[in-house]
């Protein structure tokens, strides 16, 4: 069986996911969920997303997908194409005993991943900031909602938000 690809993303109500290579909100509850969803898994992310984090995250293996031929960073795996990144992710997942490979952004990487992911773990952030990175449009009918939970604005979370888990209706598109 091929290990599934999962996508983890926080998206504002207007589709924005970032600006100037930064997140636009502080949601500790969402960061905790991100950690839980990606812990013990390889993560595919773009170079700009990796650079915004600044280092490999503990408890995960990072695969940086970049067009930059000379890119290297300590503690990460580098891939120069989508298929190479997925193959590397699945190979690493096998070594780690992981049950999936996580896709962690940014916008270009999400666009490459959407036709192939089995599940989307979406955090809908109830705000509409200006931004220069947006989550790509996708066929929402290809997925069914399997879980939803609303969360209010609070001490650790500067905006209300909703966790929405989507699962692909047909497994025939995995790749």
Short mmCIF file of N, CA, C and O in Angstrom, two decimals, residues 49-146:
data_model
loop_
_atom_site.label_atom_id
_atom_site.label_comp_id
_atom_site.label_asym_id
_atom_site.label_seq_id
_atom_site.Cartn_x
_atom_site.Cartn_y
_atom_site.Cartn_z
N UNK A 49 8.80 28.61 2.62
CA UNK A 49 8.17 28.19 3.88
C UNK A 49 9.24 27.73 4.86
O UNK A 49 9.22 28.10 6.04
N UNK A 50 10.17 26.91 4.38
CA UNK A 50 11.25 26.45 5.26
C UNK A 50 12.03 27.64 5.82
O UNK A 50 12.33 27.71 7.01
N UNK A 51 12.38 28.59 4.94
CA UNK A 51 13.15 29.75 5.40
C UNK A 51 12.37 30.59 6.40
O UNK A 51 12.95 31.19 7.30
N UNK A 52 11.03 30.62 6.28
CA UNK A 52 10.24 31.39 7.24
C UNK A 52 10.27 30.71 8.62
O UNK A 52 10.20 31.39 9.65
N UNK A 53 10.39 29.39 8.65
CA UNK A 53 10.49 28.66 9.92
C UNK A 53 11.92 28.77 10.45
O UNK A 53 12.13 28.92 11.65
N UNK A 54 12.89 28.69 9.54
CA UNK A 54 14.28 28.92 9.90
C UNK A 54 15.09 27.71 10.29
O UNK A 54 16.31 27.77 10.37
N UNK A 55 14.42 26.59 10.53
CA UNK A 55 15.15 25.38 10.93
C UNK A 55 14.23 24.17 10.77
O UNK A 55 13.01 24.32 10.73
N UNK A 56 14.83 22.97 10.73
CA UNK A 56 13.98 21.78 10.71
C UNK A 56 13.21 21.69 12.03
O UNK A 56 13.75 22.02 13.09
N UNK A 57 11.96 21.28 11.98
CA UNK A 57 11.16 21.15 13.20
C UNK A 57 11.46 19.82 13.88
O UNK A 57 11.62 18.80 13.20
N UNK A 58 11.54 19.81 15.20
CA UNK A 58 11.84 18.56 15.91
C UNK A 58 10.74 17.53 15.72
O UNK A 58 9.58 17.87 15.50
N UNK A 59 11.14 16.25 15.75
CA UNK A 59 10.18 15.16 15.68
C UNK A 59 9.64 14.88 14.29
O UNK A 59 8.74 14.06 14.12
N UNK A 60 10.17 15.56 13.29
CA UNK A 60 9.75 15.38 11.91
C UNK A 60 10.99 15.42 11.01
O UNK A 60 12.00 15.96 11.40
N UNK A 61 10.86 14.91 9.82
CA UNK A 61 11.91 15.04 8.80
C UNK A 61 11.39 16.02 7.75
O UNK A 61 10.25 15.88 7.29
N UNK A 62 12.19 17.01 7.40
CA UNK A 62 11.76 18.04 6.46
C UNK A 62 12.35 17.79 5.07
O UNK A 62 13.56 17.59 4.94
N UNK A 63 11.48 17.82 4.08
CA UNK A 63 11.90 17.75 2.68
C UNK A 63 11.57 19.10 2.07
O UNK A 63 10.42 19.51 2.04
N UNK A 64 12.60 19.80 1.63
CA UNK A 64 12.41 21.11 1.02
C UNK A 64 12.38 20.94 -0.49
O UNK A 64 13.33 20.44 -1.09
N UNK A 65 11.26 21.34 -1.08
CA UNK A 65 11.08 21.28 -2.53
C UNK A 65 11.42 22.66 -3.09
O UNK A 65 10.81 23.65 -2.71
N UNK A 66 12.45 22.70 -3.94
CA UNK A 66 12.93 23.97 -4.47
C UNK A 66 13.40 23.84 -5.91
O UNK A 66 13.85 22.77 -6.32
N UNK A 67 13.30 24.95 -6.64
CA UNK A 67 13.87 25.01 -7.99
C UNK A 67 15.32 25.47 -7.95
O UNK A 67 16.00 25.45 -8.97
N UNK A 68 15.77 25.92 -6.78
CA UNK A 68 17.14 26.42 -6.64
C UNK A 68 18.13 25.27 -6.65
O UNK A 68 18.19 24.50 -5.69
N UNK A 69 18.96 25.16 -7.72
CA UNK A 69 19.83 24.00 -7.84
C UNK A 69 20.84 23.86 -6.70
O UNK A 69 21.16 22.75 -6.29
N UNK A 70 21.33 24.95 -6.16
CA UNK A 70 22.36 24.86 -5.13
C UNK A 70 21.85 24.89 -3.71
O UNK A 70 22.64 24.94 -2.76
N UNK A 71 20.53 24.82 -3.52
CA UNK A 71 20.00 24.95 -2.16
C UNK A 71 20.41 23.78 -1.28
O UNK A 71 20.34 22.63 -1.68
N UNK A 72 20.85 24.11 -0.08
CA UNK A 72 21.06 23.09 0.93
C UNK A 72 20.89 23.75 2.29
O UNK A 72 21.08 24.96 2.44
N UNK A 73 20.46 22.96 3.25
CA UNK A 73 20.30 23.44 4.62
C UNK A 73 20.56 22.26 5.54
O UNK A 73 20.18 21.13 5.22
N UNK A 74 21.19 22.53 6.64
CA UNK A 74 21.53 21.47 7.58
C UNK A 74 20.26 20.81 8.12
O UNK A 74 19.30 21.49 8.49
N UNK A 75 20.27 19.49 8.12
CA UNK A 75 19.18 18.74 8.72
C UNK A 75 17.94 18.57 7.87
O UNK A 75 16.91 18.12 8.38
N UNK A 76 18.00 18.95 6.58
CA UNK A 76 16.83 18.76 5.72
C UNK A 76 17.22 17.96 4.47
O UNK A 76 18.39 17.90 4.09
N UNK A 77 16.22 17.37 3.87
CA UNK A 77 16.38 16.68 2.59
C UNK A 77 15.93 17.66 1.52
O UNK A 77 14.99 18.42 1.73
N UNK A 78 16.58 17.64 0.37
CA UNK A 78 16.23 18.57 -0.70
C UNK A 78 15.71 17.78 -1.90
O UNK A 78 16.26 16.74 -2.26
N UNK A 79 14.63 18.29 -2.50
CA UNK A 79 14.09 17.71 -3.72
C UNK A 79 13.88 18.84 -4.72
O UNK A 79 13.60 19.98 -4.34
N UNK A 80 14.02 18.53 -6.00
CA UNK A 80 13.88 19.55 -7.04
C UNK A 80 12.66 19.33 -7.93
O UNK A 80 12.48 20.03 -8.92
N UNK A 81 11.82 18.37 -7.56
CA UNK A 81 10.58 18.14 -8.30
C UNK A 81 9.57 17.46 -7.39
O UNK A 81 9.94 16.82 -6.40
N UNK A 82 8.28 17.60 -7.73
CA UNK A 82 7.22 17.04 -6.91
C UNK A 82 7.37 15.53 -6.73
O UNK A 82 7.31 15.02 -5.61
N UNK A 83 7.56 14.79 -7.84
CA UNK A 83 7.67 13.33 -7.75
C UNK A 83 8.84 12.91 -6.87
O UNK A 83 8.73 11.96 -6.09
N UNK A 84 9.95 13.62 -7.01
CA UNK A 84 11.13 13.33 -6.19
C UNK A 84 10.82 13.58 -4.71
O UNK A 84 11.18 12.79 -3.84
N UNK A 85 10.14 14.66 -4.41
CA UNK A 85 9.79 14.99 -3.01
C UNK A 85 8.88 13.92 -2.42
O UNK A 85 9.09 13.48 -1.28
N UNK A 86 7.88 13.48 -3.18
CA UNK A 86 6.94 12.47 -2.69
C UNK A 86 7.67 11.14 -2.48
O UNK A 86 7.48 10.47 -1.45
N UNK A 87 8.50 10.75 -3.45
CA UNK A 87 9.24 9.48 -3.32
C UNK A 87 10.14 9.53 -2.08
O UNK A 87 10.20 8.56 -1.30
N UNK A 88 10.83 10.64 -1.89
CA UNK A 88 11.69 10.81 -0.73
C UNK A 88 10.86 10.77 0.56
O UNK A 88 11.26 10.14 1.54
N UNK A 89 9.71 11.44 0.55
CA UNK A 89 8.84 11.44 1.71
C UNK A 89 8.38 10.04 2.08
O UNK A 89 8.39 9.66 3.26
N UNK A 90 7.98 9.29 1.09
CA UNK A 90 7.48 7.93 1.36
C UNK A 90 8.61 7.01 1.83
O UNK A 90 8.41 6.17 2.70
N UNK A 91 9.80 7.20 1.27
CA UNK A 91 10.94 6.39 1.70
C UNK A 91 11.29 6.72 3.16
O UNK A 91 11.48 5.83 3.98
N UNK A 92 11.32 7.99 3.50
CA UNK A 92 11.62 8.42 4.87
C UNK A 92 10.51 7.96 5.82
O UNK A 92 10.78 7.49 6.93
N UNK A 93 9.25 8.07 5.39
CA UNK A 93 8.12 7.62 6.21
C UNK A 93 8.26 6.14 6.55
O UNK A 93 8.00 5.73 7.69
N UNK A 94 8.70 5.35 5.57
CA UNK A 94 8.91 3.92 5.81
C UNK A 94 9.95 3.69 6.89
O UNK A 94 9.75 2.86 7.79
N UNK A 95 11.04 4.44 6.83
CA UNK A 95 12.09 4.32 7.86
C UNK A 95 11.60 4.77 9.23
O UNK A 95 11.98 4.22 10.25
N UNK A 96 10.77 5.82 9.25
CA UNK A 96 10.28 6.39 10.51
C UNK A 96 9.11 5.60 11.09
O UNK A 96 8.72 5.82 12.24
N UNK A 97 8.49 4.75 10.27
CA UNK A 97 7.28 4.05 10.70
C UNK A 97 6.07 4.98 10.70
O UNK A 97 5.12 4.77 11.43
N UNK A 98 6.12 6.01 9.86
CA UNK A 98 5.03 7.00 9.79
C UNK A 98 3.87 6.43 8.98
O UNK A 98 4.06 5.59 8.10
N UNK A 99 2.66 6.94 9.25
CA UNK A 99 1.48 6.47 8.55
C UNK A 99 1.08 7.38 7.38
O UNK A 99 0.10 7.11 6.70
N UNK A 100 1.83 8.48 7.18
CA UNK A 100 1.52 9.41 6.09
C UNK A 100 2.70 10.33 5.87
O UNK A 100 3.61 10.43 6.70
N UNK A 101 2.65 11.04 4.76
CA UNK A 101 3.59 12.13 4.46
C UNK A 101 2.77 13.41 4.49
O UNK A 101 1.71 13.49 3.86
N UNK A 102 3.24 14.41 5.23
CA UNK A 102 2.49 15.67 5.38
C UNK A 102 3.02 16.72 4.41
O UNK A 102 4.22 16.82 4.18
N UNK A 103 2.10 17.50 3.85
CA UNK A 103 2.45 18.63 3.00
C UNK A 103 2.14 19.89 3.80
O UNK A 103 1.02 20.07 4.27
N UNK A 104 3.16 20.76 3.95
CA UNK A 104 3.05 21.88 4.88
C UNK A 104 3.23 23.25 4.23
O UNK A 104 3.51 24.21 4.92
N UNK A 105 3.08 23.35 2.92
CA UNK A 105 3.07 24.68 2.30
C UNK A 105 4.33 25.04 1.57
O UNK A 105 5.27 24.28 1.54
N UNK A 106 4.33 26.18 1.01
CA UNK A 106 3.34 27.21 0.84
C UNK A 106 2.44 27.01 -0.35
O UNK A 106 2.20 25.89 -0.81
N UNK A 107 1.97 28.13 -0.87
CA UNK A 107 0.92 28.13 -1.89
C UNK A 107 1.28 27.27 -3.11
O UNK A 107 0.45 26.48 -3.58
N UNK A 108 2.48 27.41 -3.63
CA UNK A 108 2.86 26.64 -4.83
C UNK A 108 2.90 25.14 -4.54
O UNK A 108 2.51 24.32 -5.37
N UNK A 109 3.38 24.79 -3.37
CA UNK A 109 3.47 23.38 -2.98
C UNK A 109 2.07 22.81 -2.77
O UNK A 109 1.76 21.70 -3.18
N UNK A 110 1.19 23.60 -2.14
CA UNK A 110 -0.19 23.15 -1.98
C UNK A 110 -0.84 22.89 -3.34
O UNK A 110 -1.56 21.91 -3.52
N UNK A 111 -0.59 23.77 -4.30
CA UNK A 111 -1.16 23.60 -5.64
C UNK A 111 -0.67 22.29 -6.28
O UNK A 111 -1.45 21.58 -6.92
N UNK A 112 0.59 21.97 -6.09
CA UNK A 112 1.13 20.71 -6.62
C UNK A 112 0.51 19.51 -5.91
O UNK A 112 0.26 18.48 -6.52
N UNK A 113 0.27 19.65 -4.61
CA UNK A 113 -0.17 18.52 -3.78
C UNK A 113 -1.65 18.21 -3.90
O UNK A 113 -2.06 17.04 -3.79
N UNK A 114 -2.48 19.23 -4.11
CA UNK A 114 -3.94 19.04 -4.03
C UNK A 114 -4.49 17.88 -4.87
O UNK A 114 -5.37 17.16 -4.40
N UNK A 115 -4.00 17.65 -6.10
CA UNK A 115 -4.55 16.52 -6.86
C UNK A 115 -4.20 15.15 -6.27
O UNK A 115 -4.76 14.14 -6.66
N UNK A 116 -3.25 15.12 -5.32
CA UNK A 116 -2.71 13.85 -4.84
C UNK A 116 -3.03 13.52 -3.39
O UNK A 116 -2.82 12.39 -2.97
N UNK A 117 -3.49 14.49 -2.62
CA UNK A 117 -3.67 14.25 -1.19
C UNK A 117 -4.93 13.44 -0.90
O UNK A 117 -5.93 13.54 -1.61
N UNK A 118 -4.84 12.66 0.17
CA UNK A 118 -5.95 11.83 0.63
C UNK A 118 -6.80 12.61 1.62
O UNK A 118 -8.02 12.48 1.64
N UNK A 119 -6.14 13.42 2.47
CA UNK A 119 -6.84 14.20 3.49
C UNK A 119 -6.32 15.63 3.52
O UNK A 119 -5.14 15.88 3.25
N UNK A 120 -7.22 16.55 3.87
CA UNK A 120 -6.86 17.94 4.09
C UNK A 120 -7.26 18.28 5.52
O UNK A 120 -8.42 18.08 5.90
N UNK A 121 -6.29 18.73 6.29
CA UNK A 121 -6.55 19.22 7.65
C UNK A 121 -6.50 20.74 7.57
O UNK A 121 -5.42 21.34 7.55
N UNK A 122 -7.68 21.32 7.49
CA UNK A 122 -7.83 22.75 7.24
C UNK A 122 -8.19 23.48 8.53
O UNK A 122 -9.08 23.03 9.26
N UNK A 123 -7.50 24.57 8.78
CA UNK A 123 -7.93 25.48 9.83
C UNK A 123 -8.46 26.71 9.12
O UNK A 123 -7.70 27.40 8.43
N UNK A 124 -9.76 26.95 9.22
CA UNK A 124 -10.39 28.13 8.63
C UNK A 124 -10.31 29.24 9.67
O UNK A 124 -10.97 29.17 10.71
N UNK A 125 -9.48 30.25 9.40
CA UNK A 125 -9.27 31.34 10.35
C UNK A 125 -10.26 32.45 10.00
O UNK A 125 -10.27 32.96 8.87
N UNK A 126 -11.09 32.83 10.96
CA UNK A 126 -12.17 33.77 10.70
C UNK A 126 -11.69 35.22 10.81
O UNK A 126 -11.96 35.92 11.78
N UNK A 127 -10.94 35.59 9.78
CA UNK A 127 -10.43 36.94 9.60
C UNK A 127 -10.16 37.08 8.11
O UNK A 127 -10.18 36.09 7.37
N UNK A 128 -9.92 38.30 7.64
CA UNK A 128 -9.67 38.52 6.20
C UNK A 128 -8.52 39.51 6.02
O UNK A 128 -8.71 40.63 5.56
N UNK A 129 -7.29 39.08 6.35
CA UNK A 129 -6.15 39.99 6.23
C UNK A 129 -5.71 40.16 4.77
O UNK A 129 -6.04 39.33 3.92
N UNK A 130 -4.96 41.22 4.52
CA UNK A 130 -4.33 41.35 3.21
C UNK A 130 -3.13 40.43 3.20
O UNK A 130 -2.45 40.27 4.22
N UNK A 131 -2.88 39.82 2.05
CA UNK A 131 -1.74 38.92 1.97
C UNK A 131 -1.29 38.74 0.54
O UNK A 131 -1.98 39.15 -0.39
N UNK A 132 -0.12 38.12 0.38
CA UNK A 132 0.41 37.89 -0.96
C UNK A 132 0.49 36.40 -1.29
O UNK A 132 0.97 36.02 -2.33
N UNK A 133 0.02 35.56 -0.37
CA UNK A 133 -0.02 34.12 -0.62
C UNK A 133 -1.43 33.63 -0.29
O UNK A 133 -1.96 33.94 0.77
N UNK A 134 -2.02 32.89 -1.23
CA UNK A 134 -3.37 32.38 -1.02
C UNK A 134 -3.39 30.87 -1.27
O UNK A 134 -2.58 30.34 -2.03
N UNK A 135 -4.35 30.23 -0.62
CA UNK A 135 -4.53 28.81 -0.81
C UNK A 135 -5.19 28.60 -2.17
O UNK A 135 -6.16 29.29 -2.50
N UNK A 136 -4.67 27.68 -2.98
CA UNK A 136 -5.23 27.49 -4.32
C UNK A 136 -6.67 26.95 -4.28
O UNK A 136 -7.04 26.23 -3.36
N UNK A 137 -7.44 27.34 -5.30
CA UNK A 137 -8.77 26.78 -5.44
C UNK A 137 -8.66 25.29 -5.70
O UNK A 137 -7.70 24.84 -6.35
N UNK A 138 -9.61 24.53 -5.19
CA UNK A 138 -9.62 23.10 -5.47
C UNK A 138 -11.07 22.63 -5.50
O UNK A 138 -11.97 23.32 -5.04
N UNK A 139 -11.27 21.46 -6.06
CA UNK A 139 -12.60 20.89 -6.20
C UNK A 139 -13.04 20.32 -4.85
O UNK A 139 -12.69 19.20 -4.50
N UNK A 140 -13.79 21.11 -4.12
CA UNK A 140 -14.23 20.71 -2.78
C UNK A 140 -15.15 19.49 -2.84
O UNK A 140 -15.23 18.73 -1.89
N UNK A 141 -15.81 19.29 -3.99
CA UNK A 141 -16.71 18.13 -4.11
C UNK A 141 -15.95 16.81 -4.17
O UNK A 141 -16.54 15.75 -4.00
N UNK A 142 -14.64 16.87 -4.44
CA UNK A 142 -13.82 15.66 -4.46
C UNK A 142 -13.55 15.15 -3.05
O UNK A 142 -13.01 14.06 -2.86
N UNK A 143 -13.93 15.96 -2.05
CA UNK A 143 -13.67 15.61 -0.65
C UNK A 143 -14.98 15.60 0.12
O UNK A 143 -15.92 16.30 -0.22
N UNK A 144 -15.01 14.83 1.18
CA UNK A 144 -16.15 14.89 2.10
C UNK A 144 -15.64 15.31 3.46
O UNK A 144 -14.53 14.94 3.87
N UNK A 145 -16.45 16.09 4.14
CA UNK A 145 -16.06 16.56 5.47
C UNK A 145 -16.26 15.42 6.46
O UNK A 145 -17.34 14.82 6.52
N UNK A 146 -15.22 15.12 7.24
CA UNK A 146 -15.33 14.04 8.22
C UNK A 146 -15.29 14.55 9.66
O UNK A 146 -15.65 13.84 10.58
#
